[in-house]
């Protein structure tokens, strides 16, 4: 049960991080001289990093539940 709780807390953190990224994109592209392509690139790269972190959480959860 404990690995599931830890994974849930980490996933909530990842969702909050994704929300902050979309806020960064939303408000960052609204400025007058904003490089829109750069903002989109940063957001996509960060979302890819969050996806990688989710894959690491899944692998760790598999290892933790296999031992139980």
Coordinates of N, CA and C in Angstrom, one line a residue:
X1 N 0.8 -1.2 0.0 CA 0.0 0.0 0.0 C 0.9 1.3 0.0
X2 N 2.0 1.2 0.7 CA 2.8 2.4 0.8 C 3.4 2.8 -0.6
X3 N 3.9 1.9 -1.4 CA 4.4 2.4 -2.8 C 3.3 3.1 -3.6
X4 N 2.0 2.6 -3.4 CA 1.0 3.3 -4.2 C 0.7 4.7 -3.7
X5 N 0.8 4.9 -2.4 CA 0.6 6.2 -1.9 C 1.8 7.2 -2.3
X6 N 3.0 6.7 -2.3 CA 4.1 7.5 -2.7 C 4.0 7.8 -4.2
X7 N 3.6 6.8 -5.0 CA 3.4 7.1 -6.5 C 2.3 8.1 -6.7
X8 N 1.2 8.0 -5.9 CA 0.1 8.9 -6.1 C 0.6 10.4 -5.7
X9 N 1.3 10.5 -4.7 CA 1.8 11.8 -4.3 C 2.7 12.4 -5.4
X10 N 3.6 11.6 -6.0 CA 4.5 12.0 -7.0 C 3.7 12.4 -8.3
X11 N 2.7 11.6 -8.6 CA 1.9 11.9 -9.8 C 1.1 13.2 -9.6
X12 N 0.6 13.4 -8.4 CA 0.0 14.7 -8.2 C 0.9 15.9 -8.4
X13 N 2.2 15.7 -7.9 CA 3.2 16.7 -8.2 C 3.5 16.9 -9.7
X14 N 3.5 15.8 -10.4 CA 3.7 15.9 -11.9 C 2.5 16.7 -12.5
X15 N 1.3 16.4 -12.1 CA 0.1 17.1 -12.6 C 0.2 18.6 -12.3
X16 N 0.6 18.9 -11.1 CA 0.8 20.3 -10.7 C 1.9 21.0 -11.6
X17 N 3.0 20.2 -11.8 CA 4.0 20.7 -12.7 C 3.5 21.0 -14.1
X18 N 2.7 20.1 -14.6 CA 2.1 20.2 -16.0 C 1.2 21.5 -16.0
X19 N 0.5 21.6 -15.0 CA -0.4 22.8 -14.9 C 0.4 24.1 -14.9
X20 N 1.5 24.1 -14.2 CA 2.4 25.3 -14.2 C 3.0 25.6 -15.5
X21 N 3.3 24.5 -16.2 CA 3.9 24.6 -17.6 C 2.8 25.3 -18.5
X22 N 1.6 24.8 -18.4 CA 0.6 25.4 -19.3 C 0.3 26.8 -18.9
X23 N 0.4 27.2 -17.7 CA 0.2 28.6 -17.3 C 1.4 29.4 -17.8
X24 N 2.6 28.8 -17.7 CA 3.8 29.5 -18.3 C 3.6 29.8 -19.8
X25 N 3.0 28.8 -20.5 CA 2.8 29.0 -21.9 C 1.7 30.0 -22.2
X26 N 0.6 29.9 -21.4 CA -0.5 30.8 -21.6 C -0.2 32.2 -21.4
X27 N 0.5 32.5 -20.2 CA 0.8 33.9 -19.9 C 2.1 34.4 -20.6
X28 N 3.0 33.5 -20.9 CA 4.2 33.8 -21.5 C 4.0 34.3 -22.9
X29 N 3.1 33.7 -23.6 CA 2.9 34.0 -25.0 C 2.0 35.3 -25.2
X30 N 1.5 35.7 -24.1 CA 0.6 36.9 -24.2 C 1.4 38.2 -24.1
X31 N 2.7 38.2 -23.8 CA 3.4 39.4 -23.8 C 3.7 39.9 -25.2
X32 N 4.1 41.1 -25.3 CA 4.2 41.8 -26.6 C 5.3 41.2 -27.5
X33 N 6.5 41.0 -26.9 CA 7.6 40.6 -27.7 C 8.1 39.2 -27.3
X34 N 7.1 38.3 -27.2 CA 7.5 37.0 -26.7 C 7.8 36.1 -27.9
X35 N 8.9 35.3 -27.8 CA 9.3 34.4 -28.8 C 8.4 33.1 -28.7
X36 N 7.3 33.1 -29.4 CA 6.3 32.0 -29.2 C 6.9 30.7 -29.5
X37 N 7.7 30.5 -30.5 CA 8.3 29.2 -30.8 C 9.1 28.7 -29.7
X38 N 9.9 29.6 -29.0 CA 10.7 29.2 -27.9 C 9.8 28.8 -26.7
X39 N 8.8 29.5 -26.5 CA 7.9 29.2 -25.4 C 7.2 27.8 -25.6
X40 N 6.8 27.5 -26.8 CA 6.2 26.2 -27.1 C 7.3 25.1 -27.0
X41 N 8.5 25.4 -27.5 CA 9.5 24.4 -27.4 C 9.9 24.1 -25.9
X42 N 10.0 25.1 -25.1 CA 10.3 24.9 -23.7 C 9.2 24.0 -23.0
X43 N 7.9 24.3 -23.4 CA 6.8 23.6 -22.8 C 6.8 22.2 -23.2
X44 N 7.0 21.9 -24.5 CA 7.0 20.6 -25.0 C 8.1 19.8 -24.4
X45 N 9.3 20.4 -24.3 CA 10.4 19.7 -23.7 C 10.2 19.4 -22.3
X46 N 9.6 20.3 -21.5 CA 9.3 20.0 -20.1 C 8.2 19.0 -20.0
X47 N 7.2 18.9 -20.9 CA 6.2 17.9 -20.8 C 6.8 16.5 -21.1
X48 N 7.8 16.5 -22.0 CA 8.5 15.2 -22.3 C 9.3 14.8 -21.0
X49 N 9.9 15.7 -20.3 CA 10.6 15.4 -19.1 C 9.6 14.9 -18.0
X50 N 8.4 15.5 -17.9 CA 7.4 15.0 -17.0 C 6.9 13.6 -17.4
X51 N 6.8 13.3 -18.7 CA 6.4 12.0 -19.1 C 7.5 10.9 -18.8
X52 N 8.8 11.3 -18.9 CA 9.9 10.4 -18.5 C 9.8 10.2 -17.0
X53 N 9.5 11.2 -16.2 CA 9.4 11.0 -14.8 C 8.3 10.0 -14.5
X54 N 7.2 10.1 -15.2 CA 6.0 9.2 -15.0 C 6.4 7.8 -15.3
X55 N 7.2 7.6 -16.4 CA 7.7 6.3 -16.7 C 8.6 5.7 -15.6
X56 N 9.4 6.6 -15.0 CA 10.3 6.1 -13.9 C 9.4 5.7 -12.7
X57 N 8.4 6.5 -12.4 CA 7.5 6.1 -11.3 C 6.8 4.8 -11.6
X58 N 6.4 4.5 -12.8 CA 5.8 3.2 -13.1 C 6.8 2.1 -12.9
X59 N 8.0 2.3 -13.4 CA 9.0 1.2 -13.2 C 9.3 1.0 -11.7
X60 N 9.4 2.0 -11.0 CA 9.7 1.9 -9.5 C 8.5 1.2 -8.8
X61 N 7.3 1.5 -9.3 CA 6.1 0.9 -8.7 C 6.1 -0.6 -9.0
X62 N 6.4 -0.9 -10.2 CA 6.5 -2.4 -10.6 C 7.5 -3.1 -9.7
X63 N 8.6 -2.5 -9.5 CA 9.7 -3.2 -8.7 C 9.2 -3.3 -7.3
X64 N 8.6 -2.2 -6.7 CA 8.2 -2.2 -5.3 C 7.1 -3.2 -5.1
X65 N 6.1 -3.4 -6.0 CA 5.0 -4.3 -5.8 C 5.4 -5.7 -6.1
X66 N 6.5 -5.9 -6.9 CA 6.9 -7.3 -7.2 C 7.5 -7.9 -6.0
X67 N 8.1 -7.1 -5.1 CA 8.8 -7.6 -3.9 C 7.8 -8.0 -2.8
X68 N 6.6 -7.4 -2.9 CA 5.6 -7.7 -1.8 C 5.0 -9.0 -2.0

